[in-house]
mmCIF file of C-alpha atoms in Angstrom:
data_model
loop_
_atom_site.group_PDB
_atom_site.id
_atom_site.type_symbol
_atom_site.label_atom_id
_atom_site.label_comp_id
_atom_site.label_asym_id
_atom_site.label_seq_id
_atom_site.Cartn_x
_atom_site.Cartn_y
_atom_site.Cartn_z
ATOM 1 C CA UNK A 1 23.798 -16.202 -6.879
ATOM 2 C CA UNK A 2 20.357 -17.682 -6.648
ATOM 3 C CA UNK A 3 19.448 -15.913 -3.404
ATOM 4 C CA UNK A 4 20.187 -12.497 -4.881
ATOM 5 C CA UNK A 5 18.103 -13.312 -7.944
ATOM 6 C CA UNK A 6 15.212 -14.509 -5.783
ATOM 7 C CA UNK A 7 15.405 -11.346 -3.659
ATOM 8 C CA UNK A 8 15.428 -9.198 -6.805
ATOM 9 C CA UNK A 9 12.355 -10.987 -8.167
ATOM 10 C CA UNK A 10 10.521 -10.694 -4.850
ATOM 11 C CA UNK A 11 11.439 -7.005 -4.631
ATOM 12 C CA UNK A 12 10.027 -6.414 -8.106
ATOM 13 C CA UNK A 13 6.873 -8.314 -7.185
ATOM 14 C CA UNK A 14 6.367 -6.262 -4.015
ATOM 15 C CA UNK A 15 7.009 -2.918 -5.690
ATOM 16 C CA UNK A 16 4.909 -3.894 -8.705
ATOM 17 C CA UNK A 17 2.036 -4.992 -6.480
ATOM 18 C CA UNK A 18 2.176 -1.748 -4.516
ATOM 19 C CA UNK A 19 2.240 0.284 -7.737
ATOM 20 C CA UNK A 20 -0.778 -1.559 -9.134
ATOM 21 C CA UNK A 21 -2.693 -1.143 -5.883
ATOM 22 C CA UNK A 22 -1.935 2.542 -5.391
ATOM 23 C CA UNK A 23 -2.625 3.471 -9.011
ATOM 24 C CA UNK A 24 -5.909 1.559 -8.843
ATOM 25 C CA UNK A 25 -6.925 3.474 -5.710
ATOM 26 C CA UNK A 26 -6.091 6.762 -7.443
ATOM 27 C CA UNK A 27 -8.029 5.813 -10.576
ATOM 28 C CA UNK A 28 -11.033 4.746 -8.522
ATOM 29 C CA UNK A 29 -11.037 7.985 -6.527
ATOM 30 C CA UNK A 30 -10.483 10.126 -9.641
ATOM 31 C CA UNK A 31 -13.465 8.510 -11.349
ATOM 32 C CA UNK A 32 -15.847 10.389 -9.046
ATOM 33 C CA UNK A 33 -14.071 13.769 -8.978
ATOM 34 C CA UNK A 34 -14.436 16.364 -11.729
ATOM 35 C CA UNK A 35 -12.157 19.075 -10.358
ATOM 36 C CA UNK A 36 -8.355 18.666 -10.343
ATOM 37 C CA UNK A 37 -7.974 20.688 -7.136
ATOM 38 C CA UNK A 38 -10.491 18.506 -5.332
ATOM 39 C CA UNK A 39 -8.723 15.418 -6.667
ATOM 40 C CA UNK A 40 -5.424 16.653 -5.242
ATOM 41 C CA UNK A 41 -7.028 17.280 -1.879
ATOM 42 C CA UNK A 42 -8.728 13.889 -1.772
ATOM 43 C CA UNK A 43 -5.506 12.224 -2.890
ATOM 44 C CA UNK A 44 -3.653 13.865 -0.037
ATOM 45 C CA UNK A 45 -6.287 12.771 2.463
ATOM 46 C CA UNK A 46 -5.934 9.189 1.226
ATOM 47 C CA UNK A 47 -2.202 8.820 0.650
ATOM 48 C CA UNK A 48 -0.497 10.909 3.351
ATOM 49 C CA UNK A 49 -1.959 8.830 6.192
ATOM 50 C CA UNK A 50 -1.031 5.642 4.322
ATOM 51 C CA UNK A 51 2.589 6.772 4.067
ATOM 52 C CA UNK A 52 2.823 8.153 7.603
ATOM 53 C CA UNK A 53 1.285 4.988 9.064
ATOM 54 C CA UNK A 54 3.385 2.577 7.002
ATOM 55 C CA UNK A 55 6.453 2.416 9.196
ATOM 56 C CA UNK A 56 8.586 3.881 6.420
ATOM 57 C CA UNK A 57 9.353 7.065 8.367
ATOM 58 C CA UNK A 58 9.712 5.668 11.890
ATOM 59 C CA UNK A 59 10.395 2.495 13.812
ATOM 60 C CA UNK A 60 7.442 0.436 14.962
ATOM 61 C CA UNK A 61 8.891 -0.326 18.391
ATOM 62 C CA UNK A 62 7.780 1.828 21.282
ATOM 63 C CA UNK A 63 4.719 3.345 19.616
ATOM 64 C CA UNK A 64 1.389 3.624 21.463
ATOM 65 C CA UNK A 65 -0.935 0.602 21.013
ATOM 66 C CA UNK A 66 -3.578 2.645 19.151
ATOM 67 C CA UNK A 67 -1.008 3.788 16.600
ATOM 68 C CA UNK A 68 0.347 0.248 16.253
ATOM 69 C CA UNK A 69 -3.168 -1.023 15.531
ATOM 70 C CA UNK A 70 -3.594 1.552 12.746
ATOM 71 C CA UNK A 71 -0.178 0.668 11.338
ATOM 72 C CA UNK A 72 -1.077 -3.029 11.261
ATOM 73 C CA UNK A 73 -4.312 -2.267 9.378
ATOM 74 C CA UNK A 74 -2.407 -0.341 6.688
ATOM 75 C CA UNK A 75 -1.512 -2.581 3.724
ATOM 76 C CA UNK A 76 1.403 -0.297 2.823
ATOM 77 C CA UNK A 77 3.058 -1.313 6.104
ATOM 78 C CA UNK A 78 3.532 -4.823 4.778
ATOM 79 C CA UNK A 79 5.069 -3.608 1.522
ATOM 80 C CA UNK A 80 7.522 -1.425 3.444
ATOM 81 C CA UNK A 81 8.356 -4.330 5.736
ATOM 82 C CA UNK A 82 8.946 -6.654 2.775
ATOM 83 C CA UNK A 83 11.252 -4.163 1.055
ATOM 84 C CA UNK A 84 13.166 -3.557 4.294
ATOM 85 C CA UNK A 85 13.456 -7.298 4.833
ATOM 86 C CA UNK A 86 14.625 -8.045 1.301
ATOM 87 C CA UNK A 87 17.183 -5.231 1.296
ATOM 88 C CA UNK A 88 18.500 -5.334 4.863
ATOM 89 C CA UNK A 89 17.701 -8.794 6.160
ATOM 90 C CA UNK A 90 15.032 -10.493 8.211
ATOM 91 C CA UNK A 91 16.422 -9.303 11.567
ATOM 92 C CA UNK A 92 14.769 -5.908 10.911
ATOM 93 C CA UNK A 93 11.416 -7.374 9.895
ATOM 94 C CA UNK A 94 8.265 -6.747 11.886
ATOM 95 C CA UNK A 95 6.337 -9.530 10.114
ATOM 96 C CA UNK A 96 7.189 -12.774 8.287
ATOM 97 C CA UNK A 97 7.957 -12.319 4.594
ATOM 98 C CA UNK A 98 5.113 -14.650 3.560
ATOM 99 C CA UNK A 99 2.648 -12.387 5.383
ATOM 100 C CA UNK A 100 4.083 -9.260 3.755
ATOM 101 C CA UNK A 101 3.846 -10.797 0.286
ATOM 102 C CA UNK A 102 0.323 -12.098 0.912
ATOM 103 C CA UNK A 103 -1.016 -8.748 2.127
ATOM 104 C CA UNK A 104 0.540 -6.868 -0.807
ATOM 105 C CA UNK A 105 -0.898 -9.383 -3.290
ATOM 106 C CA UNK A 106 -4.369 -9.230 -1.722
ATOM 107 C CA UNK A 107 -4.254 -5.419 -1.566
ATOM 108 C CA UNK A 108 -3.273 -5.243 -5.251
ATOM 109 C CA UNK A 109 -5.942 -7.738 -6.326
ATOM 110 C CA UNK A 110 -8.746 -6.052 -4.375
ATOM 111 C CA UNK A 111 -7.735 -2.530 -5.428
ATOM 112 C CA UNK A 112 -7.418 -3.530 -9.075
ATOM 113 C CA UNK A 113 -10.733 -5.396 -8.994
ATOM 114 C CA UNK A 114 -12.643 -2.545 -7.354
ATOM 115 C CA UNK A 115 -11.120 0.069 -9.676
ATOM 116 C CA UNK A 116 -11.930 -2.105 -12.692
ATOM 117 C CA UNK A 117 -15.498 -2.530 -11.508
ATOM 118 C CA UNK A 118 -15.887 1.220 -10.917
ATOM 119 C CA UNK A 119 -14.622 2.313 -14.316
ATOM 120 C CA UNK A 120 -16.537 -0.310 -16.321
ATOM 121 C CA UNK A 121 -19.982 0.080 -14.814
ATOM 122 C CA UNK A 122 -22.553 2.104 -16.722
ATOM 123 C CA UNK A 123 -22.482 5.826 -16.062
ATOM 124 C CA UNK A 124 -25.451 7.188 -14.190
ATOM 125 C CA UNK A 125 -26.749 10.765 -14.082
ATOM 126 C CA UNK A 126 -24.490 13.322 -12.398
#
């Protein structure tokens, strides 16, 4: 029914927003790196902590306060929470859905804006 359609649209919005944001971060970081090996290393240093601190691999309950603070600062956490909530129900959610959607949208907008600014500015000497 209508609820399933709304959940499907929200799921697409969350996943689309995360894709836009993460691709923008990769484009922005690649803009400054000439070597493919260095790019792979930098990519790993950026994205592995984001994934590990997103709550996608472990439960958020019972973690040390320092780790919980880092997890709450990670915008990917809110995307994971939204997907979990939309697929499995709100009883498993760590945050309200409106907060998850807002953080993902802001993360996508800022990432896209910064990446766009980086790639369109005049090139300086290397």
